[in-house]
Amino acid sequence: QVQLVESGGGLVQAGGSLRLSCAASGRTFSGYAVGWFRQAPGKEREFVAVIRWSHGSPNYADSVKGRFAISRDHAKNTVNLQMNSLKPEDTAVYYCAVTSRIATPRPGNYDFWGQGTQVTVSS
């Protein structure tokens, strides 16, 4: 199975930046699309961004377009999420996930999930 580990979360001021990383073990991301999701207390898990490992352009949730960027690092076997212009509303646990199906915003479409990393944005 693919094992995923997120890192890079922390506490930042509004307007600041964080860079999250998702590392895979057991196998590479080959054949998968890799997505980032987030879940704030009392809210449903929310799609953030997704990119196919092998090729193609990323897709983003409207709430993060222009602020977040997902990218691949084939040499390190990681997928990163650069988060800029952070808002308090971005506060959540961020999860990396992969799907062997068509990349969609639906959490139920994803096969494996990491444990999450906390991102807190203060006002």
mmCIF file of C-alpha atoms in Angstrom:
data_model
loop_
_atom_site.group_PDB
_atom_site.id
_atom_site.type_symbol
_atom_site.label_atom_id
_atom_site.label_comp_id
_atom_site.label_asym_id
_atom_site.label_seq_id
_atom_site.Cartn_x
_atom_site.Cartn_y
_atom_site.Cartn_z
ATOM 1 C CA GLN A 1 0.000 0.000 0.000
ATOM 2 C CA VAL A 2 1.000 3.604 -0.456
ATOM 3 C CA GLN A 3 1.876 5.245 2.846
ATOM 4 C CA LEU A 4 1.648 9.027 2.945
ATOM 5 C CA VAL A 5 3.196 11.430 5.435
ATOM 6 C CA GLU A 6 2.469 15.162 5.495
ATOM 7 C CA SER A 7 4.835 17.724 6.950
ATOM 8 C CA GLY A 8 5.390 21.467 7.043
ATOM 9 C CA GLY A 9 2.383 22.624 9.014
ATOM 10 C CA GLY A 10 2.597 25.228 11.714
ATOM 11 C CA LEU A 11 1.388 28.570 12.998
ATOM 12 C CA VAL A 12 1.609 31.681 10.831
ATOM 13 C CA GLN A 13 0.154 35.163 10.788
ATOM 14 C CA ALA A 14 -2.493 36.103 8.273
ATOM 15 C CA GLY A 15 -0.812 37.022 5.013
ATOM 16 C CA GLY A 16 2.069 34.662 5.639
ATOM 17 C CA SER A 17 3.141 31.514 3.842
ATOM 18 C CA LEU A 18 3.705 27.834 4.506
ATOM 19 C CA ARG A 19 4.944 25.011 2.334
ATOM 20 C CA LEU A 20 3.524 21.559 2.959
ATOM 21 C CA SER A 21 5.072 18.354 1.714
ATOM 22 C CA CYS A 22 3.568 14.921 1.115
ATOM 23 C CA ALA A 23 5.995 12.017 1.011
ATOM 24 C CA ALA A 24 5.137 8.539 -0.215
ATOM 25 C CA SER A 25 6.629 5.277 0.968
ATOM 26 C CA GLY A 26 6.051 1.726 -0.129
ATOM 27 C CA ARG A 27 5.887 2.878 -3.727
ATOM 28 C CA THR A 28 6.103 6.017 -5.783
ATOM 29 C CA PHE A 29 3.166 8.148 -6.814
ATOM 30 C CA SER A 30 3.313 6.569 -10.255
ATOM 31 C CA GLY A 31 -0.142 5.908 -11.617
ATOM 32 C CA TYR A 32 -1.844 8.192 -9.104
ATOM 33 C CA ALA A 33 -3.258 11.638 -8.889
ATOM 34 C CA VAL A 34 -2.206 13.366 -5.686
ATOM 35 C CA GLY A 35 -4.559 15.684 -3.874
ATOM 36 C CA TRP A 36 -4.580 17.972 -0.888
ATOM 37 C CA PHE A 37 -7.645 18.260 1.314
ATOM 38 C CA ARG A 38 -8.320 20.086 4.545
ATOM 39 C CA GLN A 39 -10.720 19.779 7.430
ATOM 40 C CA ALA A 40 -11.494 22.451 9.988
ATOM 41 C CA PRO A 41 -13.237 21.692 13.290
ATOM 42 C CA GLY A 42 -16.945 21.177 12.773
ATOM 43 C CA LYS A 43 -16.653 21.200 8.993
ATOM 44 C CA GLU A 44 -16.576 18.568 6.293
ATOM 45 C CA ARG A 45 -13.366 17.603 4.569
ATOM 46 C CA GLU A 46 -12.738 20.070 1.767
ATOM 47 C CA PHE A 47 -10.890 19.715 -1.509
ATOM 48 C CA VAL A 48 -7.904 22.034 -1.938
ATOM 49 C CA ALA A 49 -5.851 20.973 -4.962
ATOM 50 C CA VAL A 50 -4.938 17.963 -7.081
ATOM 51 C CA ILE A 51 -2.301 17.076 -9.658
ATOM 52 C CA ARG A 52 -1.523 13.932 -11.620
ATOM 53 C CA TRP A 53 1.902 12.547 -10.775
ATOM 54 C CA SER A 54 2.899 11.761 -14.338
ATOM 55 C CA HIS A 55 1.630 14.743 -16.272
ATOM 56 C CA GLY A 56 -0.906 17.491 -16.577
ATOM 57 C CA SER A 57 -1.899 20.732 -14.943
ATOM 58 C CA PRO A 58 -3.217 21.098 -11.415
ATOM 59 C CA ASN A 59 -6.756 21.924 -10.368
ATOM 60 C CA TYR A 60 -7.658 24.099 -7.384
ATOM 61 C CA ALA A 61 -10.617 24.867 -5.234
ATOM 62 C CA ASP A 62 -12.010 28.333 -5.882
ATOM 63 C CA SER A 63 -11.204 29.319 -2.319
ATOM 64 C CA VAL A 64 -7.447 28.907 -2.857
ATOM 65 C CA LYS A 65 -6.971 29.847 -6.510
ATOM 66 C CA GLY A 66 -4.258 32.435 -6.916
ATOM 67 C CA ARG A 67 -2.875 31.748 -3.442
ATOM 68 C CA PHE A 68 -1.917 28.059 -3.338
ATOM 69 C CA ALA A 69 0.231 26.057 -5.736
ATOM 70 C CA ILE A 70 0.616 22.288 -5.881
ATOM 71 C CA SER A 71 3.747 20.830 -7.438
ATOM 72 C CA ARG A 72 5.600 17.565 -7.998
ATOM 73 C CA ASP A 73 9.169 16.768 -7.047
ATOM 74 C CA HIS A 74 10.003 13.528 -8.803
ATOM 75 C CA ALA A 75 13.554 13.421 -7.437
ATOM 76 C CA LYS A 76 12.337 13.512 -3.839
ATOM 77 C CA ASN A 77 9.140 11.561 -4.492
ATOM 78 C CA THR A 78 7.063 14.276 -2.886
ATOM 79 C CA VAL A 79 4.150 16.526 -3.703
ATOM 80 C CA ASN A 80 4.229 20.014 -2.257
ATOM 81 C CA LEU A 81 1.611 22.613 -1.509
ATOM 82 C CA GLN A 82 2.859 26.182 -1.410
ATOM 83 C CA MET A 83 0.376 28.313 0.508
ATOM 84 C CA ASN A 84 0.653 32.087 0.232
ATOM 85 C CA SER A 85 -1.484 34.964 1.465
ATOM 86 C CA LEU A 86 -2.881 32.738 4.176
ATOM 87 C CA LYS A 87 -6.141 33.650 5.847
ATOM 88 C CA PRO A 88 -7.569 32.570 9.197
ATOM 89 C CA GLU A 89 -10.166 30.664 7.180
ATOM 90 C CA ASP A 90 -7.353 28.421 5.911
ATOM 91 C CA THR A 91 -6.869 27.019 9.410
ATOM 92 C CA ALA A 92 -7.390 23.266 9.239
ATOM 93 C CA VAL A 93 -5.719 19.900 9.283
ATOM 94 C CA TYR A 94 -4.312 19.363 5.802
ATOM 95 C CA TYR A 95 -4.273 15.879 4.323
ATOM 96 C CA CYS A 96 -2.476 14.393 1.367
ATOM 97 C CA ALA A 97 -4.319 11.692 -0.560
ATOM 98 C CA VAL A 98 -3.951 9.677 -3.747
ATOM 99 C CA THR A 99 -6.372 8.171 -6.202
ATOM 100 C CA SER A 100 -5.919 5.706 -9.017
ATOM 101 C CA ARG A 101 -9.210 6.904 -10.446
ATOM 102 C CA ILE A 102 -9.999 10.134 -12.206
ATOM 103 C CA ALA A 103 -8.842 13.106 -10.170
ATOM 104 C CA THR A 104 -11.912 14.809 -8.734
ATOM 105 C CA PRO A 105 -12.690 17.030 -5.740
ATOM 106 C CA ARG A 106 -14.546 14.185 -4.009
ATOM 107 C CA PRO A 107 -12.743 12.795 -0.923
ATOM 108 C CA GLY A 108 -14.468 9.459 -1.475
ATOM 109 C CA ASN A 109 -12.640 9.106 -4.775
ATOM 110 C CA TYR A 110 -9.254 8.781 -3.048
ATOM 111 C CA ASP A 111 -7.645 5.493 -2.053
ATOM 112 C CA PHE A 112 -5.022 6.343 0.587
ATOM 113 C CA TRP A 113 -4.656 9.181 3.061
ATOM 114 C CA GLY A 114 -1.938 10.570 5.270
ATOM 115 C CA GLN A 115 -2.383 11.427 8.938
ATOM 116 C CA GLY A 116 -2.563 15.162 8.340
ATOM 117 C CA THR A 117 -0.605 18.214 9.393
ATOM 118 C CA GLN A 118 -2.051 21.155 11.315
ATOM 119 C CA VAL A 119 -2.052 24.604 9.738
ATOM 120 C CA THR A 120 -3.098 27.493 11.959
ATOM 121 C CA VAL A 121 -3.385 31.046 10.658
ATOM 122 C CA SER A 122 -3.760 33.767 13.259
ATOM 123 C CA SER A 123 -5.418 37.117 12.646
#
